[in-house]
Amino acid sequence: MSAGSVVTVNRACVEFDGDHVLENVDLSIDQGEFIALLGPNGSGKTTLIRAILGLQPLEHGKVALFGTPLARFRDWHRVAVVPQRLPGATSIPVSVWEAVLSGSITPRGRWRPFPRSSRQAAQQALESVGLWSRRHDRLDTLSGGQQRRVLIARALSTSPDLLVMDEPTAGLDTANLQALTALLADLHAAGTTIIVVTHELTGISDLVTRAVVLRNDHHESVKYDGPPPVPADFDDDVHPHHDDLPEPPPPVELDPA
Amino acid sequence: MSILSYDFMQRALIAAALVGLLAPLIGVFLVQRRLALLGDGMGHVALTGVGLAFLLGTAPIPTAMATAALGAFLIEFIRYRSRTAGDVALALLFYGGIAGGVLFASLAPGKASSSLNAYLFGSLSTVASGDVIALLALCLVVIALLAIFGREMFAMSLDAELAAVQGIRVRMMSTLLAVLAAVVVVVGMRVVGLLLVSAIMIVPVAAAQQVTRSFRATAALAVLLGLVASVSGLVTSFVVEVPPGPTIVLEALALFAVLAVIAVPLRRRRSRSE
């Protein structure tokens, strides 16, 4: 695949009830980049990601994915998201296997039975995170770190060109963090464009090729955009000492599959 | 069997089996989306349709179907437009549904208001011979739509935003689910009654998910429990001479209790094995 702009954000602005959450964001992400999107709570990291994925309407500005304006973008199979959790997996039992397969469900496949190739890809992805043996278990009986790995497998099973991860390292113990880092290194080496939304670079700092720091108190939300490490002037944004930051979640227990 | 020698009982049994089969299939999505009360509201809205049918002299099933389907679109519209006050808006709609139904039925000539009871709590004798065909047709439509769109509905119920990023039309799926719930309400209104029909969507699912480990198994067990409760509840109601709606729902609740007891040692064994 030829290198090209995977994500283009042009003067993007988002307001919530008159509050300027994102101001004039310009961002161009090329194929193969590994981006860390940093900033304190309320800096608009999640909003920017939601805007890039078409989940957050813009007040002004434009977003394009793989060179196609968002409104006309249809190649959603090239994009995968790793959320922090699956809300619907707590109200009804959902097996690990079903959770992984759910990543491959698309409108295109609605007239056909679920393709065997998707099942094979899902199996491979689940094996790659070391949880194939747990496929019949209820997702919510797994530890937090294991559930995160299942959600990563869910995203990997579609072989995305762009992978977006929401706080993938939060609350992970050392073993799970190492497993995640190794997995991300492989993906990056294979040419996948990766955007990680995070509070901190711990654990993934060697992989990140570019850090983007957001803060919402000026005319431009992007405060730093360049190679890591983030210069000390912006370090406050990355490791905030404000009281409004919630306590970090307790580390997830070590639980090898 | 003597029960089956009555034509009206044969028809009622078919109707009960259809609702026992269909309702949990829709309910499993509703529970997963934490919209367990949506079916309840749909029943209330359908009541206005029944009242209208009495008043205008039209056939109750198509009129209720049209009203409930309209209600489904309205509910989805309200849910989409007002995130915060959505549940209050829905409550208003549901109250309106019941009040409208009772009012229209009272205005209707003849003894319409007394036969409204049969629609509220179900009746053994109201399934007309033409109804069976209509119910079967509705049932086939629901199953066909689930076969086509069920996977997308599952993905949407897991996480609507993730589903949207997979290209799934979340609003369309959500509206379709509400319309399917409306269809089930109408299928169930004759034998279970509009006030209790949503219980057959929710109770078997709540019972099944205590012992299952996957969505598919939950849906399958819920359908089995729904069928058992609705058919045996109907027979009980014939023998004891009470309205079928309450007996069906109480049998479903009894199944829930039985599975709750079974689930305790099962869960203990599972947590020990991990």
Short mmCIF file of N, CA, C and O in Angstrom, two decimals, chain B residues 74-146:
data_model
loop_
_atom_site.label_atom_id
_atom_site.label_comp_id
_atom_site.label_asym_id
_atom_site.label_seq_id
_atom_site.Cartn_x
_atom_site.Cartn_y
_atom_site.Cartn_z
N LEU B 74 -42.00 7.04 16.92
CA LEU B 74 -42.05 8.20 17.81
C LEU B 74 -41.08 8.02 18.99
O LEU B 74 -40.33 8.93 19.36
N ILE B 75 -41.07 6.81 19.55
CA ILE B 75 -40.19 6.52 20.69
C ILE B 75 -38.73 6.69 20.28
O ILE B 75 -37.94 7.32 20.99
N GLU B 76 -38.38 6.12 19.12
CA GLU B 76 -36.99 6.24 18.68
C GLU B 76 -36.62 7.69 18.40
O GLU B 76 -35.52 8.13 18.69
N PHE B 77 -37.57 8.44 17.85
CA PHE B 77 -37.34 9.85 17.58
C PHE B 77 -37.09 10.60 18.89
O PHE B 77 -36.13 11.36 19.02
N ILE B 78 -37.93 10.33 19.88
CA ILE B 78 -37.78 11.00 21.17
C ILE B 78 -36.44 10.61 21.82
O ILE B 78 -35.71 11.45 22.32
N ARG B 79 -36.13 9.32 21.78
CA ARG B 79 -34.88 8.86 22.39
C ARG B 79 -33.67 9.51 21.73
O ARG B 79 -32.68 9.83 22.36
N TYR B 80 -33.78 9.72 20.42
CA TYR B 80 -32.65 10.29 19.70
C TYR B 80 -32.53 11.78 19.95
O TYR B 80 -31.43 12.31 20.13
N ARG B 81 -33.67 12.46 19.98
CA ARG B 81 -33.62 13.92 20.07
C ARG B 81 -33.31 14.43 21.47
O ARG B 81 -32.60 15.40 21.63
N SER B 82 -33.86 13.79 22.48
CA SER B 82 -33.65 14.31 23.83
C SER B 82 -32.96 13.27 24.70
O SER B 82 -33.60 12.38 25.22
N ARG B 83 -31.66 13.40 24.78
CA ARG B 83 -30.89 12.41 25.53
C ARG B 83 -31.23 12.43 27.02
O ARG B 83 -31.36 11.41 27.65
N THR B 84 -31.36 13.66 27.57
CA THR B 84 -31.49 13.75 29.03
C THR B 84 -32.93 13.52 29.48
O THR B 84 -33.18 12.73 30.38
N ALA B 85 -33.87 14.23 28.85
CA ALA B 85 -35.25 14.13 29.31
C ALA B 85 -35.99 13.02 28.58
O ALA B 85 -37.21 12.94 28.62
N GLY B 86 -35.25 12.16 27.90
CA GLY B 86 -35.86 11.14 27.07
C GLY B 86 -36.83 10.24 27.82
O GLY B 86 -37.92 9.96 27.34
N ASP B 87 -36.43 9.82 29.04
CA ASP B 87 -37.30 8.85 29.72
C ASP B 87 -38.60 9.50 30.19
O ASP B 87 -39.64 8.85 30.22
N VAL B 88 -38.55 10.79 30.51
CA VAL B 88 -39.79 11.47 30.89
C VAL B 88 -40.70 11.59 29.68
O VAL B 88 -41.91 11.31 29.75
N ALA B 89 -40.10 11.95 28.54
CA ALA B 89 -40.89 12.07 27.31
C ALA B 89 -41.55 10.73 26.99
O ALA B 89 -42.71 10.68 26.58
N LEU B 90 -40.80 9.65 27.18
CA LEU B 90 -41.36 8.32 26.91
C LEU B 90 -42.50 8.02 27.87
O LEU B 90 -43.55 7.51 27.47
N ALA B 91 -42.31 8.37 29.13
CA ALA B 91 -43.37 8.14 30.11
C ALA B 91 -44.65 8.86 29.68
O ALA B 91 -45.74 8.28 29.75
N LEU B 92 -44.51 10.09 29.20
CA LEU B 92 -45.68 10.84 28.75
C LEU B 92 -46.40 10.10 27.62
O LEU B 92 -47.63 9.98 27.61
N LEU B 93 -45.60 9.60 26.69
CA LEU B 93 -46.16 8.88 25.55
C LEU B 93 -46.93 7.64 26.03
O LEU B 93 -48.02 7.33 25.55
N PHE B 94 -46.35 6.94 27.00
CA PHE B 94 -46.96 5.69 27.47
C PHE B 94 -48.27 5.96 28.21
O PHE B 94 -49.26 5.27 28.01
N TYR B 95 -48.26 6.99 29.06
CA TYR B 95 -49.51 7.35 29.75
C TYR B 95 -50.58 7.71 28.74
O TYR B 95 -51.74 7.31 28.85
N GLY B 96 -50.16 8.48 27.74
CA GLY B 96 -51.09 8.88 26.68
C GLY B 96 -51.68 7.66 25.99
O GLY B 96 -52.87 7.64 25.66
N GLY B 97 -50.86 6.64 25.79
CA GLY B 97 -51.32 5.42 25.12
C GLY B 97 -52.44 4.75 25.88
O GLY B 97 -53.48 4.39 25.30
N ILE B 98 -52.25 4.56 27.18
CA ILE B 98 -53.27 3.91 28.00
C ILE B 98 -54.54 4.77 28.05
O ILE B 98 -55.65 4.28 27.81
N ALA B 99 -54.34 6.05 28.33
CA ALA B 99 -55.49 6.95 28.47
C ALA B 99 -56.28 6.99 27.17
O ALA B 99 -57.52 6.91 27.17
N GLY B 100 -55.55 7.09 26.05
CA GLY B 100 -56.21 7.15 24.74
C GLY B 100 -57.02 5.88 24.49
O GLY B 100 -58.16 5.95 24.02
N GLY B 101 -56.43 4.74 24.82
CA GLY B 101 -57.11 3.47 24.59
C GLY B 101 -58.41 3.38 25.36
O GLY B 101 -59.47 3.03 24.81
N VAL B 102 -58.35 3.71 26.64
CA VAL B 102 -59.54 3.61 27.49
C VAL B 102 -60.59 4.62 27.04
O VAL B 102 -61.78 4.30 26.95
N LEU B 103 -60.13 5.83 26.71
CA LEU B 103 -61.07 6.87 26.28
C LEU B 103 -61.79 6.49 24.99
O LEU B 103 -63.01 6.53 24.91
N PHE B 104 -61.03 6.09 23.98
CA PHE B 104 -61.63 5.73 22.69
C PHE B 104 -62.60 4.56 22.86
O PHE B 104 -63.68 4.54 22.27
N ALA B 105 -62.20 3.58 23.69
CA ALA B 105 -63.06 2.42 23.88
C ALA B 105 -64.36 2.84 24.57
O ALA B 105 -65.44 2.31 24.25
N SER B 106 -64.28 3.81 25.51
CA SER B 106 -65.50 4.25 26.19
C SER B 106 -66.43 4.99 25.25
O SER B 106 -67.65 4.95 25.40
N LEU B 107 -65.84 5.70 24.29
CA LEU B 107 -66.65 6.45 23.33
C LEU B 107 -67.31 5.53 22.31
O LEU B 107 -68.29 5.89 21.67
N ALA B 108 -66.73 4.33 22.16
CA ALA B 108 -67.22 3.42 21.12
C ALA B 108 -68.59 2.89 21.50
O ALA B 108 -68.91 2.75 22.67
N PRO B 109 -69.44 2.61 20.48
CA PRO B 109 -70.77 2.09 20.77
C PRO B 109 -70.70 0.66 21.31
O PRO B 109 -69.72 -0.05 21.12
N GLY B 110 -71.74 0.24 21.99
CA GLY B 110 -71.84 -1.15 22.46
C GLY B 110 -71.01 -1.41 23.70
O GLY B 110 -70.76 -0.52 24.51
N LYS B 111 -70.56 -2.66 23.82
CA LYS B 111 -69.89 -3.07 25.05
C LYS B 111 -68.38 -3.09 24.88
O LYS B 111 -67.67 -3.93 25.43
N ALA B 112 -67.89 -2.12 24.08
CA ALA B 112 -66.45 -2.11 23.79
C ALA B 112 -65.60 -2.00 25.05
O ALA B 112 -64.59 -2.66 25.19
N SER B 113 -66.04 -1.14 26.01
CA SER B 113 -65.15 -0.96 27.15
C SER B 113 -64.98 -2.22 27.97
O SER B 113 -63.93 -2.44 28.52
N SER B 114 -66.02 -3.05 28.01
CA SER B 114 -65.85 -4.27 28.80
C SER B 114 -64.95 -5.26 28.06
O SER B 114 -64.17 -5.98 28.69
N SER B 115 -65.00 -5.26 26.71
CA SER B 115 -64.11 -6.20 26.02
C SER B 115 -62.69 -5.68 25.96
O SER B 115 -61.77 -6.39 25.58
N LEU B 116 -62.49 -4.43 26.38
CA LEU B 116 -61.12 -3.91 26.48
C LEU B 116 -60.31 -4.75 27.46
O LEU B 116 -59.10 -4.95 27.28
N ASN B 117 -60.97 -5.25 28.48
CA ASN B 117 -60.32 -6.10 29.47
C ASN B 117 -59.60 -7.29 28.83
O ASN B 117 -58.50 -7.66 29.25
N ALA B 118 -60.26 -7.86 27.81
CA ALA B 118 -59.68 -9.01 27.13
C ALA B 118 -58.36 -8.64 26.46
O ALA B 118 -57.45 -9.45 26.36
N TYR B 119 -58.26 -7.37 26.04
CA TYR B 119 -57.02 -6.93 25.40
C TYR B 119 -55.97 -6.54 26.43
O TYR B 119 -54.78 -6.53 26.14
N LEU B 120 -56.41 -6.18 27.62
CA LEU B 120 -55.45 -5.78 28.65
C LEU B 120 -54.76 -7.00 29.27
O LEU B 120 -53.56 -6.97 29.54
N PHE B 121 -55.54 -8.07 29.52
CA PHE B 121 -54.98 -9.20 30.25
C PHE B 121 -55.04 -10.51 29.47
O PHE B 121 -54.74 -11.56 30.01
N GLY B 122 -55.45 -10.43 28.22
CA GLY B 122 -55.49 -11.63 27.40
C GLY B 122 -56.79 -12.39 27.57
O GLY B 122 -57.49 -12.24 28.57
N SER B 123 -57.10 -13.19 26.56
CA SER B 123 -58.32 -13.97 26.61
C SER B 123 -58.14 -15.20 25.73
O SER B 123 -57.41 -15.19 24.75
N LEU B 124 -58.82 -16.30 26.16
CA LEU B 124 -58.68 -17.54 25.39
C LEU B 124 -59.51 -17.51 24.13
O LEU B 124 -59.21 -18.19 23.16
N SER B 125 -60.56 -16.72 24.14
CA SER B 125 -61.56 -16.88 23.08
C SER B 125 -61.51 -15.79 22.02
O SER B 125 -62.31 -15.79 21.12
N THR B 126 -60.55 -14.85 22.11
CA THR B 126 -60.61 -13.71 21.17
C THR B 126 -59.80 -13.93 19.90
O THR B 126 -59.82 -13.08 19.03
N VAL B 127 -59.05 -15.02 19.81
CA VAL B 127 -58.27 -15.22 18.59
C VAL B 127 -59.21 -15.75 17.50
O VAL B 127 -59.60 -16.91 17.52
N ALA B 128 -59.56 -14.87 16.58
CA ALA B 128 -60.48 -15.26 15.50
C ALA B 128 -59.73 -16.10 14.47
O ALA B 128 -58.51 -16.07 14.41
N SER B 129 -60.50 -16.82 13.64
CA SER B 129 -59.82 -17.74 12.71
C SER B 129 -58.96 -17.00 11.70
O SER B 129 -57.90 -17.47 11.32
N GLY B 130 -59.41 -15.79 11.31
CA GLY B 130 -58.59 -15.01 10.39
C GLY B 130 -57.31 -14.50 11.05
O GLY B 130 -56.30 -14.28 10.38
N ASP B 131 -57.37 -14.34 12.39
CA ASP B 131 -56.21 -13.82 13.10
C ASP B 131 -55.00 -14.73 12.98
O ASP B 131 -53.86 -14.25 12.91
N VAL B 132 -55.25 -16.05 12.98
CA VAL B 132 -54.13 -16.99 12.99
C VAL B 132 -53.22 -16.75 11.80
O VAL B 132 -51.99 -16.73 11.92
N ILE B 133 -53.84 -16.53 10.64
CA ILE B 133 -53.06 -16.27 9.43
C ILE B 133 -52.25 -14.98 9.60
O ILE B 133 -51.04 -14.94 9.31
N ALA B 134 -52.92 -13.93 10.13
CA ALA B 134 -52.24 -12.64 10.32
C ALA B 134 -51.07 -12.80 11.28
O ALA B 134 -49.96 -12.28 11.04
N LEU B 135 -51.28 -13.54 12.37
CA LEU B 135 -50.22 -13.72 13.37
C LEU B 135 -49.05 -14.50 12.77
O LEU B 135 -47.88 -14.16 12.99
N LEU B 136 -49.37 -15.56 12.00
CA LEU B 136 -48.31 -16.35 11.37
C LEU B 136 -47.50 -15.48 10.41
O LEU B 136 -46.27 -15.56 10.37
N ALA B 137 -48.21 -14.64 9.66
CA ALA B 137 -47.52 -13.77 8.70
C ALA B 137 -46.58 -12.81 9.43
O ALA B 137 -45.42 -12.65 9.05
N LEU B 138 -47.09 -12.18 10.51
CA LEU B 138 -46.26 -11.26 11.28
C LEU B 138 -45.03 -11.96 11.83
O LEU B 138 -43.91 -11.44 11.82
N CYS B 139 -45.27 -13.20 12.29
CA CYS B 139 -44.19 -14.00 12.87
C CYS B 139 -43.10 -14.26 11.85
O CYS B 139 -41.90 -14.13 12.14
N LEU B 140 -43.51 -14.63 10.63
CA LEU B 140 -42.53 -14.90 9.58
C LEU B 140 -41.74 -13.64 9.24
O LEU B 140 -40.52 -13.69 9.02
N VAL B 141 -42.43 -12.51 9.22
CA VAL B 141 -41.75 -11.24 8.92
C VAL B 141 -40.68 -10.96 9.98
O VAL B 141 -39.54 -10.61 9.66
N VAL B 142 -41.04 -11.14 11.25
CA VAL B 142 -40.09 -10.87 12.33
C VAL B 142 -38.87 -11.78 12.20
O VAL B 142 -37.71 -11.32 12.30
N ILE B 143 -39.12 -13.07 11.95
CA ILE B 143 -37.99 -14.00 11.88
C ILE B 143 -37.10 -13.69 10.68
O ILE B 143 -35.87 -13.71 10.78
N ALA B 144 -37.72 -13.34 9.57
CA ALA B 144 -36.92 -12.99 8.39
C ALA B 144 -36.07 -11.75 8.67
O ALA B 144 -34.86 -11.72 8.35
N LEU B 145 -36.66 -10.74 9.29
CA LEU B 145 -35.90 -9.52 9.57
C LEU B 145 -34.77 -9.78 10.57
O LEU B 145 -33.68 -9.22 10.45
N LEU B 146 -35.04 -10.65 11.54
CA LEU B 146 -33.98 -10.99 12.51
C LEU B 146 -32.84 -11.73 11.81
O LEU B 146 -31.66 -11.52 12.11
#
